[in-house]
PDB file of C-alpha atoms in Angstrom:
ATOM      1  CA  UNK A 233      28.159  35.407  18.328  1.00 39.00           C
ATOM      2  CA  UNK A 234      27.393  37.565  15.313  1.00 33.00           C
ATOM      3  CA  UNK A 235      28.792  34.887  13.002  1.00 37.00           C
ATOM      4  CA  UNK A 236      26.709  32.247  14.785  1.00 38.00           C
ATOM      5  CA  UNK A 237      23.616  34.399  14.421  1.00 39.00           C
ATOM      6  CA  UNK A 238      24.229  34.924  10.694  1.00 32.00           C
ATOM      7  CA  UNK A 239      24.812  31.186  10.218  1.00 36.00           C
ATOM      8  CA  UNK A 240      21.610  30.338  12.124  1.00 40.00           C
ATOM      9  CA  UNK A 241      19.557  32.861  10.165  1.00 39.00           C
ATOM     10  CA  UNK A 242      20.977  31.538   6.931  1.00 49.00           C
ATOM     11  CA  UNK A 243      19.956  27.983   7.866  1.00 44.00           C
ATOM     12  CA  UNK A 244      16.467  29.163   8.756  1.00 44.00           C
ATOM     13  CA  UNK A 245      16.185  31.019   5.453  1.00 46.00           C
ATOM     14  CA  UNK A 246      17.314  27.994   3.460  1.00 45.00           C
ATOM     15  CA  UNK A 247      14.875  25.799   5.381  1.00 47.00           C
ATOM     16  CA  UNK A 248      12.047  28.261   4.807  1.00 50.00           C
ATOM     17  CA  UNK A 249      12.780  28.499   1.096  1.00 49.00           C
ATOM     18  CA  UNK A 250      12.921  24.705   0.825  1.00 50.00           C
ATOM     19  CA  UNK A 251       9.614  24.352   2.681  1.00 50.00           C
ATOM     20  CA  UNK A 252       8.013  27.048   0.531  1.00 52.00           C
ATOM     21  CA  UNK A 253       9.177  25.433  -2.713  1.00 52.00           C
ATOM     22  CA  UNK A 254       7.948  22.008  -1.600  1.00 56.00           C
ATOM     23  CA  UNK A 255       4.588  23.419  -0.522  1.00 52.00           C
ATOM     24  CA  UNK A 256       4.192  25.331  -3.789  1.00 52.00           C
ATOM     25  CA  UNK A 257       5.042  22.283  -5.889  1.00 53.00           C
ATOM     26  CA  UNK A 258       2.704  20.084  -3.867  1.00 57.00           C
ATOM     27  CA  UNK A 259      -0.129  22.586  -4.351  1.00 52.00           C
ATOM     28  CA  UNK A 260       0.532  22.649  -8.097  1.00 52.00           C
ATOM     29  CA  UNK A 261       0.576  18.864  -8.179  1.00 49.00           C
ATOM     30  CA  UNK A 262      -2.659  18.694  -6.177  1.00 49.00           C
ATOM     31  CA  UNK A 263      -4.383  21.099  -8.576  1.00 46.00           C
ATOM     32  CA  UNK A 264      -3.176  18.949 -11.461  1.00 50.00           C
ATOM     33  CA  UNK A 265      -4.573  15.805  -9.818  1.00 48.00           C
ATOM     34  CA  UNK A 266      -7.950  17.411  -9.238  1.00 50.00           C
ATOM     35  CA  UNK A 267      -8.532  18.759 -12.714  1.00 57.00           C
ATOM     36  CA  UNK A 268      -6.876  16.634 -15.390  1.00 73.00           C
ATOM     37  CA  UNK A 269      -9.311  13.708 -15.778  1.00 88.00           C
ATOM     38  CA  UNK A 270     -13.052  14.203 -16.242  1.00 90.00           C
ATOM     39  CA  UNK A 271     -13.995  10.546 -16.756  1.00 92.00           C
ATOM     40  CA  UNK A 272     -13.081   9.328 -13.276  1.00 94.00           C
ATOM     41  CA  UNK A 273     -13.106  10.497  -9.656  1.00 94.00           C
ATOM     42  CA  UNK A 274      -9.829  12.320  -9.009  1.00 96.00           C
ATOM     43  CA  UNK A 275     -10.531  13.760  -5.558  1.00 96.00           C
ATOM     44  CA  UNK A 276     -12.574  12.449  -2.636  1.00 97.00           C
ATOM     45  CA  UNK A 277     -15.117  14.417  -0.567  1.00 97.00           C
ATOM     46  CA  UNK A 278     -12.397  14.735   2.113  1.00 97.00           C
ATOM     47  CA  UNK A 279     -10.009  16.172  -0.530  1.00 97.00           C
ATOM     48  CA  UNK A 280      -7.686  13.203  -0.891  1.00 97.00           C
ATOM     49  CA  UNK A 281      -6.329  12.793  -4.445  1.00 97.00           C
ATOM     50  CA  UNK A 282      -7.163   9.644  -6.390  1.00 97.00           C
ATOM     51  CA  UNK A 283      -4.166   8.819  -8.584  1.00 98.00           C
ATOM     52  CA  UNK A 284      -4.828   7.888 -12.194  1.00 97.00           C
ATOM     53  CA  UNK A 285      -2.781   8.066 -15.367  1.00 96.00           C
ATOM     54  CA  UNK A 286      -2.795  11.697 -16.483  1.00 94.00           C
ATOM     55  CA  UNK A 287      -3.309  13.163 -13.005  1.00 95.00           C
ATOM     56  CA  UNK A 288       0.321  13.664 -12.000  1.00 94.00           C
ATOM     57  CA  UNK A 289       3.519  15.116 -13.409  1.00 93.00           C
ATOM     58  CA  UNK A 290       6.334  12.611 -12.887  1.00 93.00           C
ATOM     59  CA  UNK A 291       9.196  15.093 -13.306  1.00 93.00           C
ATOM     60  CA  UNK A 292       7.622  17.578 -10.901  1.00 93.00           C
ATOM     61  CA  UNK A 293       6.916  14.977  -8.212  1.00 95.00           C
ATOM     62  CA  UNK A 294      10.396  13.464  -8.566  1.00 96.00           C
ATOM     63  CA  UNK A 295      11.896  16.937  -8.075  1.00 94.00           C
ATOM     64  CA  UNK A 296      10.087  17.174  -4.731  1.00 93.00           C
ATOM     65  CA  UNK A 297      11.038  13.755  -3.394  1.00 96.00           C
ATOM     66  CA  UNK A 298      14.604  13.658  -4.705  1.00 93.00           C
ATOM     67  CA  UNK A 299      15.367  16.604  -2.419  1.00 93.00           C
ATOM     68  CA  UNK A 300      14.112  14.598   0.562  1.00 94.00           C
ATOM     69  CA  UNK A 301      16.470  11.622   0.057  1.00 92.00           C
ATOM     70  CA  UNK A 302      13.808   9.113   1.084  1.00 97.00           C
ATOM     71  CA  UNK A 303      13.936   5.375   1.764  1.00 97.00           C
ATOM     72  CA  UNK A 304      10.953   3.121   0.999  1.00 98.00           C
ATOM     73  CA  UNK A 305      10.559  -0.210   2.782  1.00 98.00           C
ATOM     74  CA  UNK A 306       8.566  -2.838   0.923  1.00 98.00           C
ATOM     75  CA  UNK A 307       7.259  -5.946   2.673  1.00 97.00           C
ATOM     76  CA  UNK A 308       6.173  -9.127   0.908  1.00 96.00           C
ATOM     77  CA  UNK A 309       4.825 -12.356   2.400  1.00 94.00           C
ATOM     78  CA  UNK A 310       5.847 -15.485   0.469  1.00 92.00           C
ATOM     79  CA  UNK A 311       4.732 -18.566   2.393  1.00 89.00           C
ATOM     80  CA  UNK A 312       4.240 -22.124   1.201  1.00 88.00           C
ATOM     81  CA  UNK A 313       3.728 -22.397  -2.535  1.00 89.00           C
ATOM     82  CA  UNK A 314       3.434 -18.619  -2.843  1.00 90.00           C
ATOM     83  CA  UNK A 315       7.232 -18.443  -2.858  1.00 93.00           C
ATOM     84  CA  UNK A 316       7.015 -19.319  -6.580  1.00 94.00           C
ATOM     85  CA  UNK A 317       5.718 -15.788  -7.293  1.00 95.00           C
ATOM     86  CA  UNK A 318       8.723 -14.017  -5.782  1.00 97.00           C
ATOM     87  CA  UNK A 319      10.954 -14.074  -8.857  1.00 97.00           C
ATOM     88  CA  UNK A 320       8.467 -12.314 -11.138  1.00 97.00           C
ATOM     89  CA  UNK A 321       7.521  -9.901  -8.365  1.00 98.00           C
ATOM     90  CA  UNK A 322      11.104  -8.844  -7.676  1.00 98.00           C
ATOM     91  CA  UNK A 323      12.298  -8.772 -11.291  1.00 98.00           C
ATOM     92  CA  UNK A 324       9.324  -6.675 -12.391  1.00 98.00           C
ATOM     93  CA  UNK A 325       9.731  -4.394  -9.355  1.00 98.00           C
ATOM     94  CA  UNK A 326      13.323  -3.749 -10.335  1.00 98.00           C
ATOM     95  CA  UNK A 327      12.079  -2.524 -13.718  1.00 98.00           C
ATOM     96  CA  UNK A 328       9.142  -0.390 -12.619  1.00 98.00           C
ATOM     97  CA  UNK A 329       8.904   0.173  -8.857  1.00 98.00           C
ATOM     98  CA  UNK A 330      10.310   3.325  -7.227  1.00 98.00           C
ATOM     99  CA  UNK A 331      13.097   3.638  -9.750  1.00 97.00           C
ATOM    100  CA  UNK A 332      15.834   6.049  -8.653  1.00 95.00           C
ATOM    101  CA  UNK A 333      15.002   5.744  -4.942  1.00 97.00           C
ATOM    102  CA  UNK A 334      16.349   3.709  -2.045  1.00 97.00           C
ATOM    103  CA  UNK A 335      14.197   0.616  -1.613  1.00 98.00           C
ATOM    104  CA  UNK A 336      14.615  -2.106   0.991  1.00 98.00           C
ATOM    105  CA  UNK A 337      12.621  -5.295   0.410  1.00 98.00           C
ATOM    106  CA  UNK A 338      11.671  -7.368   3.451  1.00 98.00           C
ATOM    107  CA  UNK A 339      10.640 -10.892   2.463  1.00 97.00           C
ATOM    108  CA  UNK A 340       8.673 -12.846   5.069  1.00 95.00           C
ATOM    109  CA  UNK A 341       8.897 -16.530   4.220  1.00 94.00           C
ATOM    110  CA  UNK A 342       9.021 -20.006   5.685  1.00 92.00           C
ATOM    111  CA  UNK A 343      11.545 -21.014   2.988  1.00 93.00           C
ATOM    112  CA  UNK A 344      14.525 -18.627   3.005  1.00 96.00           C
ATOM    113  CA  UNK A 345      16.480 -21.028   0.808  1.00 96.00           C
ATOM    114  CA  UNK A 346      13.838 -20.671  -1.920  1.00 95.00           C
ATOM    115  CA  UNK A 347      14.107 -16.870  -2.180  1.00 96.00           C
ATOM    116  CA  UNK A 348      15.450 -16.298  -5.708  1.00 95.00           C
ATOM    117  CA  UNK A 349      18.645 -14.427  -6.447  1.00 94.00           C
ATOM    118  CA  UNK A 350      17.624 -11.289  -8.290  1.00 96.00           C
ATOM    119  CA  UNK A 351      19.998  -8.562  -9.439  1.00 96.00           C
ATOM    120  CA  UNK A 352      19.089  -5.402  -7.552  1.00 97.00           C
ATOM    121  CA  UNK A 353      19.773  -1.872  -8.700  1.00 95.00           C
ATOM    122  CA  UNK A 354      21.854   0.739  -6.943  1.00 93.00           C
ATOM    123  CA  UNK A 355      20.542   1.687  -3.480  1.00 94.00           C
ATOM    124  CA  UNK A 356      18.295  -1.386  -3.428  1.00 97.00           C
ATOM    125  CA  UNK A 357      18.576  -4.127  -0.808  1.00 97.00           C
ATOM    126  CA  UNK A 358      16.746  -7.232   0.371  1.00 98.00           C
ATOM    127  CA  UNK A 359      16.356  -8.864   3.776  1.00 97.00           C
ATOM    128  CA  UNK A 360      14.815 -12.311   4.280  1.00 97.00           C
ATOM    129  CA  UNK A 361      12.846 -12.872   7.499  1.00 96.00           C
ATOM    130  CA  UNK A 362      11.959 -16.444   8.407  1.00 95.00           C
ATOM    131  CA  UNK A 363       8.498 -17.026   9.888  1.00 91.00           C
ATOM    132  CA  UNK A 364       6.377 -20.156  10.320  1.00 85.00           C
ATOM    133  CA  UNK A 365       3.730 -21.024   7.778  1.00 77.00           C
ATOM    134  CA  UNK A 366       0.195 -22.246   8.463  1.00 68.00           C
ATOM    135  CA  UNK A 367      -2.140 -24.891   7.121  1.00 66.00           C
ATOM    136  CA  UNK A 368      -4.782 -22.172   6.624  1.00 60.00           C
ATOM    137  CA  UNK A 369      -4.273 -19.307   4.161  1.00 58.00           C
ATOM    138  CA  UNK A 370      -6.738 -17.284   6.221  1.00 61.00           C
ATOM    139  CA  UNK A 371      -4.406 -17.523   9.219  1.00 67.00           C
ATOM    140  CA  UNK A 372      -1.476 -16.322   7.115  1.00 64.00           C
ATOM    141  CA  UNK A 373      -3.512 -13.303   6.077  1.00 64.00           C
ATOM    142  CA  UNK A 374      -4.686 -12.638   9.622  1.00 67.00           C
ATOM    143  CA  UNK A 375      -1.122 -12.508  10.978  1.00 80.00           C
ATOM    144  CA  UNK A 376       0.204 -10.005   8.443  1.00 87.00           C
ATOM    145  CA  UNK A 377      -0.810  -6.931  10.451  1.00 91.00           C
ATOM    146  CA  UNK A 378       0.917  -8.267  13.571  1.00 91.00           C
ATOM    147  CA  UNK A 379       4.166  -8.947  11.706  1.00 92.00           C
ATOM    148  CA  UNK A 380       4.052  -5.563   9.992  1.00 94.00           C
ATOM    149  CA  UNK A 381       3.528  -3.843  13.350  1.00 96.00           C
ATOM    150  CA  UNK A 382       6.473  -5.630  14.962  1.00 94.00           C
ATOM    151  CA  UNK A 383       8.805  -5.062  11.993  1.00 96.00           C
ATOM    152  CA  UNK A 384       8.179  -1.317  12.160  1.00 97.00           C
ATOM    153  CA  UNK A 385       8.711  -1.248  15.923  1.00 96.00           C
ATOM    154  CA  UNK A 386      11.915  -3.295  15.926  1.00 94.00           C
ATOM    155  CA  UNK A 387      13.644  -2.248  12.700  1.00 92.00           C
ATOM    156  CA  UNK A 388      12.002   0.397  10.575  1.00 94.00           C
ATOM    157  CA  UNK A 389      10.833   3.276  12.746  1.00 85.00           C
ATOM    158  CA  UNK A 390      14.161   5.134  12.482  1.00 88.00           C
ATOM    159  CA  UNK A 391      15.442   3.666   9.214  1.00 91.00           C
ATOM    160  CA  UNK A 392      12.821   4.373   6.546  1.00 96.00           C
ATOM    161  CA  UNK A 393      10.443   7.153   5.595  1.00 97.00           C
ATOM    162  CA  UNK A 394       7.681   5.252   3.809  1.00 98.00           C
ATOM    163  CA  UNK A 395       6.520   1.665   3.631  1.00 98.00           C
ATOM    164  CA  UNK A 396       4.386  -0.421   1.290  1.00 98.00           C
ATOM    165  CA  UNK A 397       3.114  -3.896   2.070  1.00 97.00           C
ATOM    166  CA  UNK A 398       2.336  -5.676  -1.201  1.00 97.00           C
ATOM    167  CA  UNK A 399       0.958  -9.081  -2.126  1.00 95.00           C
ATOM    168  CA  UNK A 400       3.515 -11.418  -3.680  1.00 95.00           C
ATOM    169  CA  UNK A 401       1.236 -13.065  -6.279  1.00 95.00           C
ATOM    170  CA  UNK A 402       1.498  -9.931  -8.380  1.00 97.00           C
ATOM    171  CA  UNK A 403       3.601  -8.384 -11.094  1.00 97.00           C
ATOM    172  CA  UNK A 404       4.541  -4.829 -12.079  1.00 98.00           C
ATOM    173  CA  UNK A 405       3.718  -3.884 -15.658  1.00 98.00           C
ATOM    174  CA  UNK A 406       4.262  -0.135 -15.608  1.00 98.00           C
ATOM    175  CA  UNK A 407       5.644   2.852 -13.716  1.00 98.00           C
ATOM    176  CA  UNK A 408       4.988   2.914  -9.963  1.00 98.00           C
ATOM    177  CA  UNK A 409       6.741   5.916  -8.449  1.00 98.00           C
ATOM    178  CA  UNK A 410       6.582   8.514  -5.716  1.00 98.00           C
ATOM    179  CA  UNK A 411       3.222   9.764  -6.965  1.00 98.00           C
ATOM    180  CA  UNK A 412       1.916   6.947  -4.734  1.00 98.00           C
ATOM    181  CA  UNK A 413       3.407   8.322  -1.515  1.00 98.00           C
ATOM    182  CA  UNK A 414       1.335   9.966   1.190  1.00 97.00           C
ATOM    183  CA  UNK A 415       0.651   9.872   4.919  1.00 98.00           C
ATOM    184  CA  UNK A 416      -1.630   6.849   4.591  1.00 98.00           C
ATOM    185  CA  UNK A 417      -2.338   5.272   1.209  1.00 98.00           C
ATOM    186  CA  UNK A 418      -5.107   2.905   0.104  1.00 98.00           C
ATOM    187  CA  UNK A 419      -5.909   1.284  -3.230  1.00 98.00           C
ATOM    188  CA  UNK A 420      -9.375   0.833  -4.743  1.00 98.00           C
ATOM    189  CA  UNK A 421     -10.129  -2.861  -5.212  1.00 97.00           C
ATOM    190  CA  UNK A 422     -10.403  -3.606  -8.957  1.00 96.00           C
ATOM    191  CA  UNK A 423     -13.390  -5.884  -8.431  1.00 93.00           C
ATOM    192  CA  UNK A 424     -15.567  -3.222  -6.825  1.00 95.00           C
ATOM    193  CA  UNK A 425     -14.585   0.210  -8.102  1.00 90.00           C
ATOM    194  CA  UNK A 426     -17.802   0.537 -10.129  1.00 90.00           C
ATOM    195  CA  UNK A 427     -19.996  -1.409  -7.684  1.00 94.00           C
ATOM    196  CA  UNK A 428     -22.783   0.243  -5.635  1.00 94.00           C
ATOM    197  CA  UNK A 429     -21.704   0.808  -2.035  1.00 94.00           C
ATOM    198  CA  UNK A 430     -24.247  -1.541  -0.469  1.00 95.00           C
ATOM    199  CA  UNK A 431     -22.867  -4.357  -2.625  1.00 96.00           C
ATOM    200  CA  UNK A 432     -19.344  -3.997  -1.210  1.00 97.00           C
ATOM    201  CA  UNK A 433     -18.246  -7.184   0.612  1.00 96.00           C
ATOM    202  CA  UNK A 434     -17.776  -5.406   3.950  1.00 97.00           C
ATOM    203  CA  UNK A 435     -18.125  -7.407   7.156  1.00 96.00           C
ATOM    204  CA  UNK A 436     -21.850  -7.092   7.953  1.00 96.00           C
ATOM    205  CA  UNK A 437     -22.021  -8.954  11.271  1.00 95.00           C
ATOM    206  CA  UNK A 438     -22.276  -6.425  14.081  1.00 96.00           C
ATOM    207  CA  UNK A 439     -20.437  -8.693  16.526  1.00 97.00           C
ATOM    208  CA  UNK A 440     -17.210  -8.319  14.520  1.00 97.00           C
ATOM    209  CA  UNK A 441     -14.814  -5.425  15.093  1.00 96.00           C
ATOM    210  CA  UNK A 442     -14.709  -5.063  11.290  1.00 96.00           C
ATOM    211  CA  UNK A 443     -18.453  -4.389  11.070  1.00 97.00           C
ATOM    212  CA  UNK A 444     -19.605  -1.734   8.623  1.00 97.00           C
ATOM    213  CA  UNK A 445     -23.383  -1.205   8.375  1.00 97.00           C
ATOM    214  CA  UNK A 446     -25.227  -0.784   5.113  1.00 96.00           C
ATOM    215  CA  UNK A 447     -25.278   2.815   3.952  1.00 96.00           C
ATOM    216  CA  UNK A 448     -21.760   3.453   5.253  1.00 96.00           C
ATOM    217  CA  UNK A 449     -18.403   3.389   3.484  1.00 96.00           C
ATOM    218  CA  UNK A 450     -16.620   5.266   0.723  1.00 97.00           C
ATOM    219  CA  UNK A 451     -14.768   2.742  -1.450  1.00 97.00           C
ATOM    220  CA  UNK A 452     -13.907  -0.919  -1.134  1.00 98.00           C
ATOM    221  CA  UNK A 453     -10.159  -0.995  -0.583  1.00 98.00           C
ATOM    222  CA  UNK A 454      -7.898  -3.878  -1.548  1.00 97.00           C
ATOM    223  CA  UNK A 455      -5.704  -5.464   1.087  1.00 94.00           C
ATOM    224  CA  UNK A 456      -3.000  -6.297  -1.476  1.00 95.00           C
ATOM    225  CA  UNK A 457      -1.587  -2.756  -1.187  1.00 97.00           C
ATOM    226  CA  UNK A 458      -1.096  -0.867   2.077  1.00 96.00           C
ATOM    227  CA  UNK A 459       1.237   2.105   2.298  1.00 97.00           C
ATOM    228  CA  UNK A 460       2.224   5.443   3.746  1.00 98.00           C
ATOM    229  CA  UNK A 461       4.588   7.074   6.211  1.00 98.00           C
ATOM    230  CA  UNK A 462       6.057   4.447   8.471  1.00 97.00           C
ATOM    231  CA  UNK A 463       4.521   5.863  11.658  1.00 97.00           C
ATOM    232  CA  UNK A 464       1.059   6.073  10.066  1.00 98.00           C
ATOM    233  CA  UNK A 465       1.227   2.504   8.767  1.00 97.00           C
ATOM    234  CA  UNK A 466       2.329   1.384  12.227  1.00 97.00           C
ATOM    235  CA  UNK A 467      -0.807   2.950  13.714  1.00 97.00           C
ATOM    236  CA  UNK A 468      -2.952   1.243  11.070  1.00 97.00           C
ATOM    237  CA  UNK A 469      -1.304  -2.155  11.582  1.00 96.00           C
ATOM    238  CA  UNK A 470      -1.532  -1.927  15.376  1.00 96.00           C
ATOM    239  CA  UNK A 471      -5.198  -0.908  15.326  1.00 96.00           C
ATOM    240  CA  UNK A 472      -6.158  -3.671  12.905  1.00 95.00           C
ATOM    241  CA  UNK A 473      -4.133  -6.223  14.896  1.00 94.00           C
ATOM    242  CA  UNK A 474      -5.917  -5.242  18.091  1.00 95.00           C
ATOM    243  CA  UNK A 475      -9.308  -5.566  16.392  1.00 95.00           C
ATOM    244  CA  UNK A 476      -8.294  -8.941  14.962  1.00 92.00           C
ATOM    245  CA  UNK A 477      -7.318 -10.062  18.467  1.00 92.00           C
ATOM    246  CA  UNK A 478     -10.730  -9.079  19.824  1.00 95.00           C
ATOM    247  CA  UNK A 479     -12.485 -10.988  17.050  1.00 94.00           C
ATOM    248  CA  UNK A 480     -10.296 -14.035  17.671  1.00 91.00           C
ATOM    249  CA  UNK A 481     -11.103 -13.947  21.382  1.00 95.00           C
ATOM    250  CA  UNK A 482     -14.785 -13.928  20.429  1.00 96.00           C
ATOM    251  CA  UNK A 483     -14.329 -16.752  17.881  1.00 94.00           C
ATOM    252  CA  UNK A 484     -15.166 -14.474  14.934  1.00 94.00           C
ATOM    253  CA  UNK A 485     -13.294 -14.304  11.658  1.00 92.00           C
ATOM    254  CA  UNK A 486     -14.213 -11.343   9.458  1.00 91.00           C
ATOM    255  CA  UNK A 487     -15.488 -12.075   5.950  1.00 91.00           C
ATOM    256  CA  UNK A 488     -12.203 -11.124   4.256  1.00 90.00           C
ATOM    257  CA  UNK A 489      -9.859 -11.331   7.230  1.00 88.00           C
ATOM    258  CA  UNK A 490      -7.436  -8.387   7.420  1.00 91.00           C
ATOM    259  CA  UNK A 491      -8.988  -6.724   4.361  1.00 94.00           C
ATOM    260  CA  UNK A 492     -12.280  -6.388   6.237  1.00 96.00           C
ATOM    261  CA  UNK A 493     -10.493  -4.741   9.175  1.00 95.00           C
ATOM    262  CA  UNK A 494      -8.545  -2.520   6.797  1.00 97.00           C
ATOM    263  CA  UNK A 495     -11.796  -1.229   5.295  1.00 98.00           C
ATOM    264  CA  UNK A 496     -13.178  -0.559   8.774  1.00 98.00           C
ATOM    265  CA  UNK A 497     -10.029   1.382   9.666  1.00 98.00           C
ATOM    266  CA  UNK A 498     -10.258   3.532   6.535  1.00 98.00           C
ATOM    267  CA  UNK A 499     -13.908   4.307   7.212  1.00 97.00           C
ATOM    268  CA  UNK A 500     -12.893   6.277  10.310  1.00 97.00           C
ATOM    269  CA  UNK A 501      -9.302   7.149   9.385  1.00 98.00           C
ATOM    270  CA  UNK A 502      -9.594   8.425   5.834  1.00 98.00           C
ATOM    271  CA  UNK A 503      -6.683   7.710   3.467  1.00 98.00           C
ATOM    272  CA  UNK A 504      -4.771  10.848   2.519  1.00 98.00           C
ATOM    273  CA  UNK A 505      -4.120   9.409  -0.936  1.00 98.00           C
ATOM    274  CA  UNK A 506      -5.991   6.762  -2.905  1.00 98.00           C
ATOM    275  CA  UNK A 507      -4.542   4.751  -5.759  1.00 98.00           C
ATOM    276  CA  UNK A 508      -6.810   3.897  -8.667  1.00 98.00           C
ATOM    277  CA  UNK A 509      -7.210   0.275  -9.855  1.00 97.00           C
ATOM    278  CA  UNK A 510      -4.254   0.910 -12.195  1.00 98.00           C
ATOM    279  CA  UNK A 511      -2.190   0.129  -9.085  1.00 98.00           C
ATOM    280  CA  UNK A 512      -4.018  -3.119  -8.341  1.00 98.00           C
ATOM    281  CA  UNK A 513      -5.544  -4.892 -11.307  1.00 97.00           C
ATOM    282  CA  UNK A 514      -6.243  -8.573 -11.965  1.00 95.00           C
ATOM    283  CA  UNK A 515      -4.796 -10.367 -14.989  1.00 94.00           C
ATOM    284  CA  UNK A 516      -8.127 -12.145 -15.422  1.00 93.00           C
ATOM    285  CA  UNK A 517     -10.122  -8.906 -15.734  1.00 93.00           C
ATOM    286  CA  UNK A 518     -11.223  -7.194 -18.925  1.00 92.00           C
ATOM    287  CA  UNK A 519      -9.575  -3.760 -19.193  1.00 94.00           C
ATOM    288  CA  UNK A 520     -12.222  -1.034 -19.168  1.00 93.00           C
ATOM    289  CA  UNK A 521     -11.840   2.253 -21.107  1.00 94.00           C
ATOM    290  CA  UNK A 522     -11.056   4.314 -17.994  1.00 94.00           C
ATOM    291  CA  UNK A 523      -8.010   2.153 -17.249  1.00 96.00           C
ATOM    292  CA  UNK A 524      -5.305   3.724 -19.411  1.00 96.00           C
ATOM    293  CA  UNK A 525      -2.417   1.652 -18.031  1.00 97.00           C
ATOM    294  CA  UNK A 526      -1.926  -1.408 -15.825  1.00 98.00           C
ATOM    295  CA  UNK A 527       0.883  -0.767 -13.360  1.00 98.00           C
ATOM    296  CA  UNK A 528       0.499  -3.627 -10.897  1.00 98.00           C
ATOM    297  CA  UNK A 529      -1.685  -6.692 -11.223  1.00 97.00           C
ATOM    298  CA  UNK A 530      -2.549  -9.952  -9.523  1.00 94.00           C
ATOM    299  CA  UNK A 531      -1.368 -12.826 -11.695  1.00 94.00           C
ATOM    300  CA  UNK A 532      -3.445 -15.758 -12.901  1.00 83.00           C
ATOM    301  CA  UNK A 533      -3.191 -18.781 -10.612  1.00 74.00           C
ATOM    302  CA  UNK A 534      -5.017 -21.894  -9.542  1.00 70.00           C
ATOM    303  CA  UNK A 535      -5.930 -21.238  -5.905  1.00 66.00           C
ATOM    304  CA  UNK A 536      -6.537 -24.940  -5.286  1.00 68.00           C
ATOM    305  CA  UNK A 537      -2.890 -25.624  -6.109  1.00 68.00           C
ATOM    306  CA  UNK A 538      -1.206 -22.755  -4.253  1.00 67.00           C
ATOM    307  CA  UNK A 539      -3.306 -22.422  -1.114  1.00 63.00           C
ATOM    308  CA  UNK A 540      -2.883 -24.912   1.751  1.00 63.00           C
ATOM    309  CA  UNK A 541      -6.664 -25.177   2.233  1.00 49.00           C
ATOM    310  CA  UNK A 542      -9.895 -24.236   0.363  1.00 47.00           C
TER     311      UNK A 542
END
């Protein structure tokens, strides 16, 4: 019994030390995030860090997460002609995205045979999930929350720690690591990060579940990046899906489909970490002085040729 007691106490001590070290490092990282850039917003009024180049210490953050042995699920929807973007997405991800960590890609597509063969690094895997397409791109967008919710419930809840859902018509250009992880993570839309709040393209019709009145809102968040702890993303996806179902029953389609509902969700469930537009840029946009690096960007495309409908 004495030996068991000593063993138990030793385990508790090790656990306490580990927790203390992690907490101390996280506090140091948080202080760094809050104080290192003066030209941009680095912390929100609710004390969530906004991640920019120069606001995090890669080695320090890696030291924290390497000890946790995490797995990151990454979902991508490649339907219809959008399957053509998969190769660049995956190849660039294998150069820049979550390097040194276990990553499992889940590719939702109506054309499993068209998923390219890409050489994956150690501890990286890919699963193809066949789903039907649609003759409306809006419908494809509207169903993403439902599919994300079900994937987490049926496969991911006990298998992964974090999840990101990313748009496929994108490409990685720079480091995207564990500095992006948090309980629930949003990205500032590159088209509106310097736009006055009342000019955000929120859903303004009060009959929609996505309704946000003028004078309300914090940022306009992009739907191309959704992330966080798997259980938190499940709650987000389920809530948005339920609101989408209500709108559908009332014959309402929000201005920007799931993105409108995502912004409504974040109005009342504040993100615990926000990614700057470095993590969601557009290849067509002029790079402003506050953008020091492009990490992830939407590629140039002709929407008339890749979308099934206008």
